[in-house]
XYZ file of C-alpha atoms in Angstrom:
294
model
C -5.742 -17.919 -90.601
C -7.495 -21.265 -90.036
C -9.915 -23.538 -91.897
C -12.930 -21.822 -90.338
C -11.735 -18.455 -91.653
C -11.228 -19.932 -95.111
C -14.714 -21.482 -95.107
C -16.309 -18.162 -94.140
C -14.286 -16.288 -96.743
C -15.081 -18.824 -99.479
C -18.814 -18.712 -98.796
C -18.772 -14.899 -98.906
C -16.674 -14.958 -102.077
C -19.368 -17.084 -103.727
C -22.449 -15.319 -102.292
C -21.095 -11.725 -102.337
C -23.699 -11.027 -99.656
C -22.751 -10.543 -95.990
C -26.289 -11.205 -94.708
C -26.685 -14.438 -96.673
C -23.297 -15.750 -95.576
C -23.828 -14.838 -91.915
C -27.148 -16.745 -91.889
C -25.822 -19.781 -93.745
C -22.641 -20.010 -91.654
C -24.377 -19.206 -88.349
C -22.317 -16.177 -87.383
C -23.482 -12.632 -86.731
C -22.822 -10.032 -89.464
C -20.474 -8.192 -87.092
C -18.472 -11.390 -86.413
C -18.257 -12.100 -90.137
C -17.042 -8.559 -90.822
C -14.398 -8.839 -88.098
C -13.076 -12.146 -89.430
C -12.856 -10.817 -92.976
C -11.109 -7.707 -91.652
C -8.636 -9.938 -89.786
C -7.861 -11.826 -92.991
C -7.321 -8.538 -94.807
C -5.012 -7.314 -92.044
C -2.994 -10.544 -92.115
C -2.583 -10.462 -95.906
C -2.136 -6.716 -96.147
C -4.632 -6.345 -98.994
C -8.397 -5.669 -99.238
C -10.323 -8.770 -100.283
C -13.693 -7.201 -101.086
C -14.985 -3.997 -102.624
C -18.037 -2.926 -100.610
C -20.651 -0.212 -101.062
C -24.303 0.170 -100.102
C -25.497 -1.934 -103.044
C -22.947 -4.604 -103.828
C -20.003 -6.719 -102.666
C -17.334 -7.948 -105.091
C -13.912 -9.577 -104.905
C -10.702 -7.630 -105.423
C -7.777 -9.150 -107.335
C -6.300 -10.259 -104.006
C -9.676 -11.757 -103.097
C -9.713 -13.791 -106.318
C -6.260 -15.154 -105.487
C -7.295 -16.089 -101.954
C -10.431 -17.762 -103.314
C -8.306 -20.155 -105.393
C -6.049 -20.803 -102.381
C -9.050 -21.467 -100.103
C -10.657 -23.883 -102.575
C -7.407 -25.835 -102.991
C -6.636 -25.896 -99.269
C -10.092 -27.101 -98.204
C -10.112 -29.731 -100.963
C -6.701 -31.024 -99.878
C -7.890 -31.171 -96.266
C -10.925 -33.252 -97.273
C -8.692 -35.544 -99.327
C -6.378 -35.972 -96.329
C -9.271 -36.932 -94.039
C -10.522 -39.340 -96.694
C -7.107 -41.029 -97.015
C -6.712 -41.351 -93.244
C -10.192 -42.842 -92.872
C -9.532 -45.418 -95.587
C -6.458 -46.663 -93.729
C -8.304 -46.881 -90.396
C -9.559 -50.358 -89.337
C -12.905 -48.891 -88.183
C -14.776 -45.697 -88.948
C -14.183 -42.819 -86.571
C -14.119 -39.071 -86.744
C -16.802 -36.398 -86.817
C -20.017 -36.223 -88.817
C -21.704 -32.815 -88.925
C -25.470 -32.898 -89.434
C -27.789 -29.918 -89.920
C -31.576 -29.981 -89.632
C -34.510 -28.098 -88.194
C -35.536 -28.486 -84.564
C -38.599 -30.406 -85.746
C -36.568 -32.841 -87.876
C -34.252 -33.447 -84.909
C -37.298 -34.907 -83.108
C -39.290 -36.405 -85.968
C -36.926 -37.969 -88.519
C -33.308 -37.925 -87.344
C -33.405 -40.240 -84.248
C -34.141 -43.536 -86.084
C -31.436 -42.749 -88.646
C -28.857 -42.048 -85.947
C -29.923 -45.134 -83.991
C -29.046 -47.342 -86.971
C -25.832 -45.467 -87.731
C -24.479 -45.514 -84.174
C -25.062 -49.257 -83.818
C -22.819 -49.902 -86.828
C -20.319 -47.060 -86.257
C -20.187 -46.331 -82.507
C -16.847 -44.485 -82.672
C -18.131 -41.712 -84.952
C -18.822 -38.452 -83.120
C -22.058 -36.786 -84.195
C -22.137 -32.986 -84.309
C -25.747 -31.845 -84.649
C -26.807 -28.248 -85.114
C -30.223 -26.859 -85.934
C -31.644 -23.854 -87.724
C -33.952 -22.653 -90.474
C -34.663 -25.611 -92.827
C -34.644 -23.186 -95.756
C -30.857 -22.940 -95.283
C -30.244 -26.703 -95.275
C -29.121 -27.150 -98.892
C -26.915 -24.053 -98.794
C -25.240 -25.182 -95.571
C -24.241 -28.484 -97.194
C -23.132 -26.716 -100.391
C -20.865 -24.445 -98.367
C -19.332 -27.380 -96.486
C -20.543 -26.115 -93.110
C -22.340 -29.458 -92.644
C -21.585 -32.894 -94.069
C -25.247 -33.811 -94.535
C -28.540 -32.090 -93.834
C -32.227 -32.870 -93.652
C -33.940 -30.587 -96.153
C -37.154 -29.987 -97.985
C -36.506 -30.681 -101.661
C -36.122 -27.373 -103.512
C -37.657 -26.701 -106.911
C -34.256 -27.364 -108.502
C -31.274 -28.963 -106.785
C -27.810 -27.433 -107.268
C -25.739 -29.470 -109.727
C -23.308 -30.676 -107.064
C -25.943 -31.830 -104.551
C -27.454 -35.315 -104.238
C -30.808 -35.859 -102.496
C -32.484 -39.005 -101.193
C -36.114 -38.811 -99.983
C -37.190 -39.642 -96.429
C -40.881 -38.716 -96.292
C -43.654 -36.614 -97.760
C -45.051 -33.923 -95.473
C -48.701 -32.836 -95.836
C -49.409 -29.161 -95.244
C -51.885 -27.640 -92.788
C -53.238 -24.135 -92.272
C -53.185 -23.102 -88.624
C -54.810 -20.241 -86.724
C -54.941 -19.100 -83.080
C -57.261 -21.164 -80.891
C -57.551 -18.550 -78.138
C -60.084 -15.732 -78.560
C -58.589 -12.930 -80.657
C -59.429 -10.925 -83.805
C -57.467 -13.310 -86.061
C -59.418 -16.320 -84.783
C -62.724 -14.529 -85.411
C -61.732 -13.801 -89.011
C -60.426 -17.297 -89.684
C -62.822 -19.703 -87.929
C -65.904 -19.306 -90.163
C -65.163 -21.278 -93.338
C -68.287 -20.079 -95.172
C -67.678 -16.374 -94.538
C -63.879 -16.414 -94.421
C -62.235 -13.572 -96.326
C -58.518 -14.307 -96.748
C -57.834 -10.753 -97.872
C -58.617 -9.556 -94.345
C -56.535 -12.140 -92.456
C -52.854 -11.515 -91.582
C -50.346 -14.225 -92.502
C -47.028 -15.246 -90.976
C -44.770 -16.681 -93.677
C -41.247 -18.130 -93.961
C -38.467 -15.996 -95.377
C -37.573 -18.561 -98.035
C -37.546 -22.259 -98.863
C -40.051 -24.907 -100.042
C -42.785 -23.870 -97.559
C -42.491 -20.261 -98.736
C -42.918 -21.516 -102.307
C -46.056 -23.448 -101.261
C -47.686 -20.431 -99.597
C -46.848 -18.220 -102.581
C -48.548 -20.756 -104.886
C -51.540 -20.869 -102.553
C -51.822 -17.066 -102.645
C -51.901 -17.222 -106.445
C -54.599 -19.900 -106.440
C -56.646 -17.713 -104.101
C -56.012 -14.723 -106.404
C -54.389 -12.742 -103.620
C -51.751 -10.487 -105.190
C -51.419 -8.426 -101.998
C -52.055 -10.601 -98.905
C -51.653 -9.069 -95.456
C -48.231 -10.217 -94.203
C -47.900 -9.705 -90.468
C -44.336 -11.042 -90.352
C -41.719 -12.895 -92.395
C -39.915 -15.331 -90.116
C -36.892 -17.658 -90.262
C -37.741 -21.067 -88.793
C -41.034 -22.967 -88.766
C -41.094 -23.372 -84.986
C -41.064 -19.598 -84.503
C -44.008 -19.289 -86.913
C -46.073 -21.698 -84.794
C -45.349 -19.616 -81.693
C -46.449 -16.413 -83.415
C -49.706 -18.027 -84.539
C -50.301 -19.245 -80.966
C -49.876 -15.652 -79.791
C -52.676 -14.518 -82.110
C -50.540 -12.645 -84.643
C -51.876 -14.381 -87.766
C -52.406 -17.650 -89.617
C -49.766 -19.789 -91.310
C -49.269 -22.647 -93.762
C -46.823 -25.265 -92.442
C -46.000 -28.992 -92.660
C -48.196 -30.951 -90.238
C -45.099 -32.549 -88.684
C -44.067 -29.157 -87.251
C -47.340 -28.959 -85.330
C -47.160 -32.586 -84.211
C -43.731 -32.006 -82.656
C -44.505 -28.637 -81.058
C -44.774 -28.457 -77.253
C -48.217 -29.407 -75.923
C -48.730 -25.929 -74.504
C -48.302 -24.442 -77.976
C -50.496 -27.082 -79.670
C -53.333 -26.233 -77.275
C -53.190 -22.620 -78.447
C -53.624 -23.298 -82.171
C -56.264 -24.915 -84.371
C -56.338 -26.357 -87.885
C -58.391 -24.637 -90.562
C -60.298 -27.274 -92.513
C -61.723 -27.256 -96.013
C -58.818 -25.695 -97.899
C -56.872 -27.142 -100.829
C -53.316 -26.527 -99.614
C -51.484 -28.067 -102.542
C -49.048 -30.963 -102.876
C -47.162 -32.224 -99.810
C -43.491 -31.361 -99.425
C -40.737 -33.908 -100.047
C -38.275 -34.243 -97.161
C -34.896 -35.866 -97.584
C -31.172 -35.941 -96.912
C -28.822 -33.888 -99.056
C -25.059 -34.128 -99.481
C -22.354 -32.923 -101.855
C -22.015 -35.570 -104.585
C -18.226 -35.398 -104.556
C -18.159 -36.167 -100.844
C -19.986 -39.501 -101.215
C -16.527 -41.010 -101.778
C -15.609 -40.204 -98.169
C -16.055 -43.284 -95.911
C -18.055 -41.559 -93.147
C -20.513 -39.907 -95.486
C -20.785 -42.998 -97.690
C -21.558 -45.129 -94.622
C -24.257 -42.725 -93.452
C -25.760 -42.533 -96.945
C -25.946 -46.316 -97.318
C -27.917 -46.676 -94.060
C -30.745 -44.371 -95.208
């Protein structure tokens, strides 16, 4: 048993959903199942009751949940105490963001931080921005760049970085989707396939746009995790998509040449992008130092 096992177990104990935990913690469902099975073998008791519809904790699972929460909290308190006694900040700062944010918004922040705290090791990992708040909540990252959700979890603090206007994109190369989408006057959205995010603020924006267009049953070609993958699918001629303009601006030139913007549409309010962190962890020197440089 190690801290990684406890973090995986604790996230699953709170989500009670293997798929959600595997996505948030960046492990495959089979790896997650094996690690939970290893914990059960070590303890000699089942930790979860599983069937085709639900996952729930056993009595032994409830006991391990309390142990995991206390152990991880004590570990964070230990790191905090050691950092306070250190003459200069060092250690590891784990940051999560999308591939786009790693190009567009993170570099100037890290430039400032590394000038002041050169001994801190940055661990950066990327993924679906819709998971950013959950990844910080679970402790898998110290801070993350995230689109502001409709309601923030009670234990999460958020500071804004930028507002991101939305654009509707379509294939630029000749294809049936381009023919349906290019004529603004005769455009019939009910006939055009869409590629949409699985979840997150951009998914909320496209759902609102569908309602404004009175489209209860739009054609959904695919539901995709990750904005960059959506751009690629549009470039391949699979459908149209609503996305923050910054995703297009930071896409490879080859991809940008294969898509076009659809003008003349009211796409709704821009998204708010920011940094999120667990409020209780703002007392830790590394995270406090990063937060103060924003």
